[in-house]
mmCIF file with all atom_site columns, C-alpha atoms in Angstrom:
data_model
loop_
_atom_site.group_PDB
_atom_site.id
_atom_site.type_symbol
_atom_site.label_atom_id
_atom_site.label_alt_id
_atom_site.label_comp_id
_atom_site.label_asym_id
_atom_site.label_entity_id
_atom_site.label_seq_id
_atom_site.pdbx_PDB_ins_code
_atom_site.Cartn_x
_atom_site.Cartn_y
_atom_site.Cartn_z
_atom_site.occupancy
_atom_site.B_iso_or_equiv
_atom_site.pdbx_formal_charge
_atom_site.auth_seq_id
_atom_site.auth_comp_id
_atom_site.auth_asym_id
_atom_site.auth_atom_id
_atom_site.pdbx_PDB_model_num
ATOM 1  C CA . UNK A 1 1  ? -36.736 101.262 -42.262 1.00 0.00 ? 1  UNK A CA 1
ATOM 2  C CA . UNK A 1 2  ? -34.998 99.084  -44.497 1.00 0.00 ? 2  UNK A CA 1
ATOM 3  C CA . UNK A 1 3  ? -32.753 100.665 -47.484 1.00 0.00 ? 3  UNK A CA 1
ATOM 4  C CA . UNK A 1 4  ? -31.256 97.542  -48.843 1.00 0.00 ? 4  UNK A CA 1
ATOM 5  C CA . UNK A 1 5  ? -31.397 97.699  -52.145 1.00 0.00 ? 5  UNK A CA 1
ATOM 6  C CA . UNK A 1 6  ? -33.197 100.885 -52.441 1.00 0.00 ? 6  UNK A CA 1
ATOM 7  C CA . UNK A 1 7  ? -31.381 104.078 -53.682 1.00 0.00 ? 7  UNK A CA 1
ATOM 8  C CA . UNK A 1 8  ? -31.351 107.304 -51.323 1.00 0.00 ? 8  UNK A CA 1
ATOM 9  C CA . UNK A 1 9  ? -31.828 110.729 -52.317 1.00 0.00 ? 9  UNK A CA 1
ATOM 10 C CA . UNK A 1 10 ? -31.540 113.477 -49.871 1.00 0.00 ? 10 UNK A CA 1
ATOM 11 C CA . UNK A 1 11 ? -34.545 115.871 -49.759 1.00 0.00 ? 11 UNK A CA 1
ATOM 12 C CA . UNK A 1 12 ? -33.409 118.610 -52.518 1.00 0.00 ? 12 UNK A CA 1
ATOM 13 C CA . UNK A 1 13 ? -31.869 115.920 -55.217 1.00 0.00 ? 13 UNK A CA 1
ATOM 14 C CA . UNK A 1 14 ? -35.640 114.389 -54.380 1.00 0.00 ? 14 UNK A CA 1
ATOM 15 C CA . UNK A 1 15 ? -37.544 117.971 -54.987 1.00 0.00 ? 15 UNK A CA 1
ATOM 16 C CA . UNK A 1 16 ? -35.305 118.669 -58.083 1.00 0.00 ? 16 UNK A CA 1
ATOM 17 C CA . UNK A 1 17 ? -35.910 114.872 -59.829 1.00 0.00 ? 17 UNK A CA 1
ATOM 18 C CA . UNK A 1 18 ? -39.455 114.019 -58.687 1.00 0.00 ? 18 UNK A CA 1
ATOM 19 C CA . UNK A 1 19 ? -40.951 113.224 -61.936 1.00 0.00 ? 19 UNK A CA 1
ATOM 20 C CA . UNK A 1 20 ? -37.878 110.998 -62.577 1.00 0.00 ? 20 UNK A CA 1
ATOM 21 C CA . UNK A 1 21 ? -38.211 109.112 -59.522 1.00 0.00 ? 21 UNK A CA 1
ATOM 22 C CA . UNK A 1 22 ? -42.180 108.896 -59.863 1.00 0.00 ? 22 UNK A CA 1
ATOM 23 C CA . UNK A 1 23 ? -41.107 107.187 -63.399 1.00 0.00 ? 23 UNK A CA 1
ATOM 24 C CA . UNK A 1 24 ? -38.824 104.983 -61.075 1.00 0.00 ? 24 UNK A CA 1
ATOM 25 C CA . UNK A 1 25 ? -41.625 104.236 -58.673 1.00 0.00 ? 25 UNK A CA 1
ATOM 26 C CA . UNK A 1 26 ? -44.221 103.406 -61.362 1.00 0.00 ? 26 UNK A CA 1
ATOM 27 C CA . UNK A 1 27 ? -41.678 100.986 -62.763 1.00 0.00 ? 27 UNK A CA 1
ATOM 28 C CA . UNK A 1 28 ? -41.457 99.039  -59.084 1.00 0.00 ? 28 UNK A CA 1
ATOM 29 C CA . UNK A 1 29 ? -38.215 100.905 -57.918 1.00 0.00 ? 29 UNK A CA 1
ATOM 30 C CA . UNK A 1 30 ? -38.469 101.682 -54.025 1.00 0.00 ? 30 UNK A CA 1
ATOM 31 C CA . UNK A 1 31 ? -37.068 105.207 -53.072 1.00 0.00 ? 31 UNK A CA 1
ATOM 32 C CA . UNK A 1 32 ? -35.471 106.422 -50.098 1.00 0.00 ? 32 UNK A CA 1
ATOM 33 C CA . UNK A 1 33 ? -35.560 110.014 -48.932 1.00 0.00 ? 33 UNK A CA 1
ATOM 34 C CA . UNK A 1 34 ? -32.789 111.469 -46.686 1.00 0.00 ? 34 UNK A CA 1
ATOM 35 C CA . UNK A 1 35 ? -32.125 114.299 -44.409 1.00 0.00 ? 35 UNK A CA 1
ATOM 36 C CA . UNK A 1 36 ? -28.954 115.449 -43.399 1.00 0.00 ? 36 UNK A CA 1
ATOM 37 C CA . UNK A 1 37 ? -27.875 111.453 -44.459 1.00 0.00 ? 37 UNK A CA 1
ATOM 38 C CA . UNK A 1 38 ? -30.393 109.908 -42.632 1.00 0.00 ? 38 UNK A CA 1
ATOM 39 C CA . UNK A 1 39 ? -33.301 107.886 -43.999 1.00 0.00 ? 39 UNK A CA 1
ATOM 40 C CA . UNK A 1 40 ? -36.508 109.940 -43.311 1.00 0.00 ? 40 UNK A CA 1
ATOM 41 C CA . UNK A 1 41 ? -39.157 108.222 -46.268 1.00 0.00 ? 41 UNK A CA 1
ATOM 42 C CA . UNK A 1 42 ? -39.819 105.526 -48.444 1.00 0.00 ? 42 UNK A CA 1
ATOM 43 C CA . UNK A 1 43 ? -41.281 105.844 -52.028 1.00 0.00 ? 43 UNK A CA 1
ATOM 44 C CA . UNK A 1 44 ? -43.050 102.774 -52.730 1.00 0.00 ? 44 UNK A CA 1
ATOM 45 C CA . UNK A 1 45 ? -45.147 101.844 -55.890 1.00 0.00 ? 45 UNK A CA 1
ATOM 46 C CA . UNK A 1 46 ? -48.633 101.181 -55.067 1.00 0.00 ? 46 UNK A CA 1
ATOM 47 C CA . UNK A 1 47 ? -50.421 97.952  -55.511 1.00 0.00 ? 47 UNK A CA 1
ATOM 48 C CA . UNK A 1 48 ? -54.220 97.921  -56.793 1.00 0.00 ? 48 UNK A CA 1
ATOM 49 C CA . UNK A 1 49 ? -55.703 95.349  -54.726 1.00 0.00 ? 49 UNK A CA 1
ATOM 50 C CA . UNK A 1 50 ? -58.931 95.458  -57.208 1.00 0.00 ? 50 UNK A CA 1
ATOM 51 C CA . UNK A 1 51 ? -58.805 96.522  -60.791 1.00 0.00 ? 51 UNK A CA 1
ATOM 52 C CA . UNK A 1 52 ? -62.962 97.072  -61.326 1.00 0.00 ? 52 UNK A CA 1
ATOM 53 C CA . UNK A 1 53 ? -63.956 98.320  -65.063 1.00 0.00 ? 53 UNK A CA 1
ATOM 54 C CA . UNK A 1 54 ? -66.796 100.149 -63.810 1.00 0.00 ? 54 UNK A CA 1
ATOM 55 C CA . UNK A 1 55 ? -70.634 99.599  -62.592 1.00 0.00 ? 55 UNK A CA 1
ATOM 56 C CA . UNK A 1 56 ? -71.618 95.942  -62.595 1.00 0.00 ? 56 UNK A CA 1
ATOM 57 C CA . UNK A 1 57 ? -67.956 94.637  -62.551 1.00 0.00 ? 57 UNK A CA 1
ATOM 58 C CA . UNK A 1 58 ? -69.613 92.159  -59.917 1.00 0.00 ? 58 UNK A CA 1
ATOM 59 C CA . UNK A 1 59 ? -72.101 91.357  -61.642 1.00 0.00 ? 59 UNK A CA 1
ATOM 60 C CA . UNK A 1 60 ? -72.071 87.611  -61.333 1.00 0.00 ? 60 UNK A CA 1
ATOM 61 C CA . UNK A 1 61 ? -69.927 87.146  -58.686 1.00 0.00 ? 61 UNK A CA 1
ATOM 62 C CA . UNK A 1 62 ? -71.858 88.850  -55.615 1.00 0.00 ? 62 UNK A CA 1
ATOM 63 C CA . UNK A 1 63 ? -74.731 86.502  -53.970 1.00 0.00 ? 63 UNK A CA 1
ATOM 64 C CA . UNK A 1 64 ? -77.312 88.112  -51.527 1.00 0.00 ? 64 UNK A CA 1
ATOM 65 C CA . UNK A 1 65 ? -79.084 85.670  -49.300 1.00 0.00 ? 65 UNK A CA 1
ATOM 66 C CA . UNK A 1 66 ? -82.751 86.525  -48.799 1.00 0.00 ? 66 UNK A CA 1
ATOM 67 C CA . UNK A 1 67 ? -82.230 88.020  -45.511 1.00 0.00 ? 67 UNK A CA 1
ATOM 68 C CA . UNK A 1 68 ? -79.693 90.455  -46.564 1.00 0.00 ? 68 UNK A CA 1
ATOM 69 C CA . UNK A 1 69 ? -81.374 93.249  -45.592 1.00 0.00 ? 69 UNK A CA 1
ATOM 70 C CA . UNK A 1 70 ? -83.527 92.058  -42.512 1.00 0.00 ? 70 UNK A CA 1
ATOM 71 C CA . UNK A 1 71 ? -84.210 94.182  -39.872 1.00 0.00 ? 71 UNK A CA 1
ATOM 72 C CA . UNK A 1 72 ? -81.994 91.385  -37.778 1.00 0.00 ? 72 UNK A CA 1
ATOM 73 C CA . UNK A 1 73 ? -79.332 91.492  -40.189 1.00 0.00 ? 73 UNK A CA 1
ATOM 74 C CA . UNK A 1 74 ? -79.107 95.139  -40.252 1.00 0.00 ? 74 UNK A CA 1
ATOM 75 C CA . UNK A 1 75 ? -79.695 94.818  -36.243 1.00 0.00 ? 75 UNK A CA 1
ATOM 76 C CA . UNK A 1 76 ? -76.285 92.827  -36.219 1.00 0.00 ? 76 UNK A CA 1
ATOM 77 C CA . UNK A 1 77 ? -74.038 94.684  -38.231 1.00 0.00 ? 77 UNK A CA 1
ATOM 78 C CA . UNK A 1 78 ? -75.374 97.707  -36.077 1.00 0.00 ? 78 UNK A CA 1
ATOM 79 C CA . UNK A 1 79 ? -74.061 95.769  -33.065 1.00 0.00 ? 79 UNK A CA 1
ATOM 80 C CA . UNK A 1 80 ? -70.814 94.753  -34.607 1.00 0.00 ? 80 UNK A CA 1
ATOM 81 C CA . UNK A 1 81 ? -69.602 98.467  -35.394 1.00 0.00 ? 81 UNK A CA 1
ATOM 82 C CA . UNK A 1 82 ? -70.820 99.339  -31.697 1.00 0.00 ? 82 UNK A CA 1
ATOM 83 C CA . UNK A 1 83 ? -73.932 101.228 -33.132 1.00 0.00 ? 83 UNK A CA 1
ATOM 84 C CA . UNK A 1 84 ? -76.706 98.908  -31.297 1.00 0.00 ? 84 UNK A CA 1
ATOM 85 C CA . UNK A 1 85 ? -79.529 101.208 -29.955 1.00 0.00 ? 85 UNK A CA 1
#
């Protein structure tokens, strides 16, 4: 686990601040968490890898073929997750 550049807290300092180093977090800060001095977790901000609005965000953007839900299409995704009869 790298700590370069990230600051350490041990676990009570960690229990005590939370909200301050959620704030932290949210703001792109990385956060390690110690225990008796030695690196046990990393507090990383989380990255939305899709930001949908709501219901028919991909609207527009999706395309079905005609076959896209055949009995043979269906047939091979069944096969592909091992679920072939």
């Amino acid at each position: 686990m790298s700590s370069a550049g990230a600051e350490q807290f041990n676990i009570h300092e960690a229990k005590t601040n939370l909200s301050r180093i959620i704030e932290r977090v949210e703001r792109g800060e990385e956060i390690i968490i110690s225990r008796a001095g030695h690196p046990v977790a990393k507090v990383v901000p989380l990255t939305r890898d899709v930001n949908r609005v709501g219901r028919g965000s991909l609207r527009g953007r999706l395309v079905l073929t005609p076959d896209w839900d055949s009995d043979e299409t269906n047939a091979q995704i069944a096969d592909d997750f091992g679920m072939a009869p």
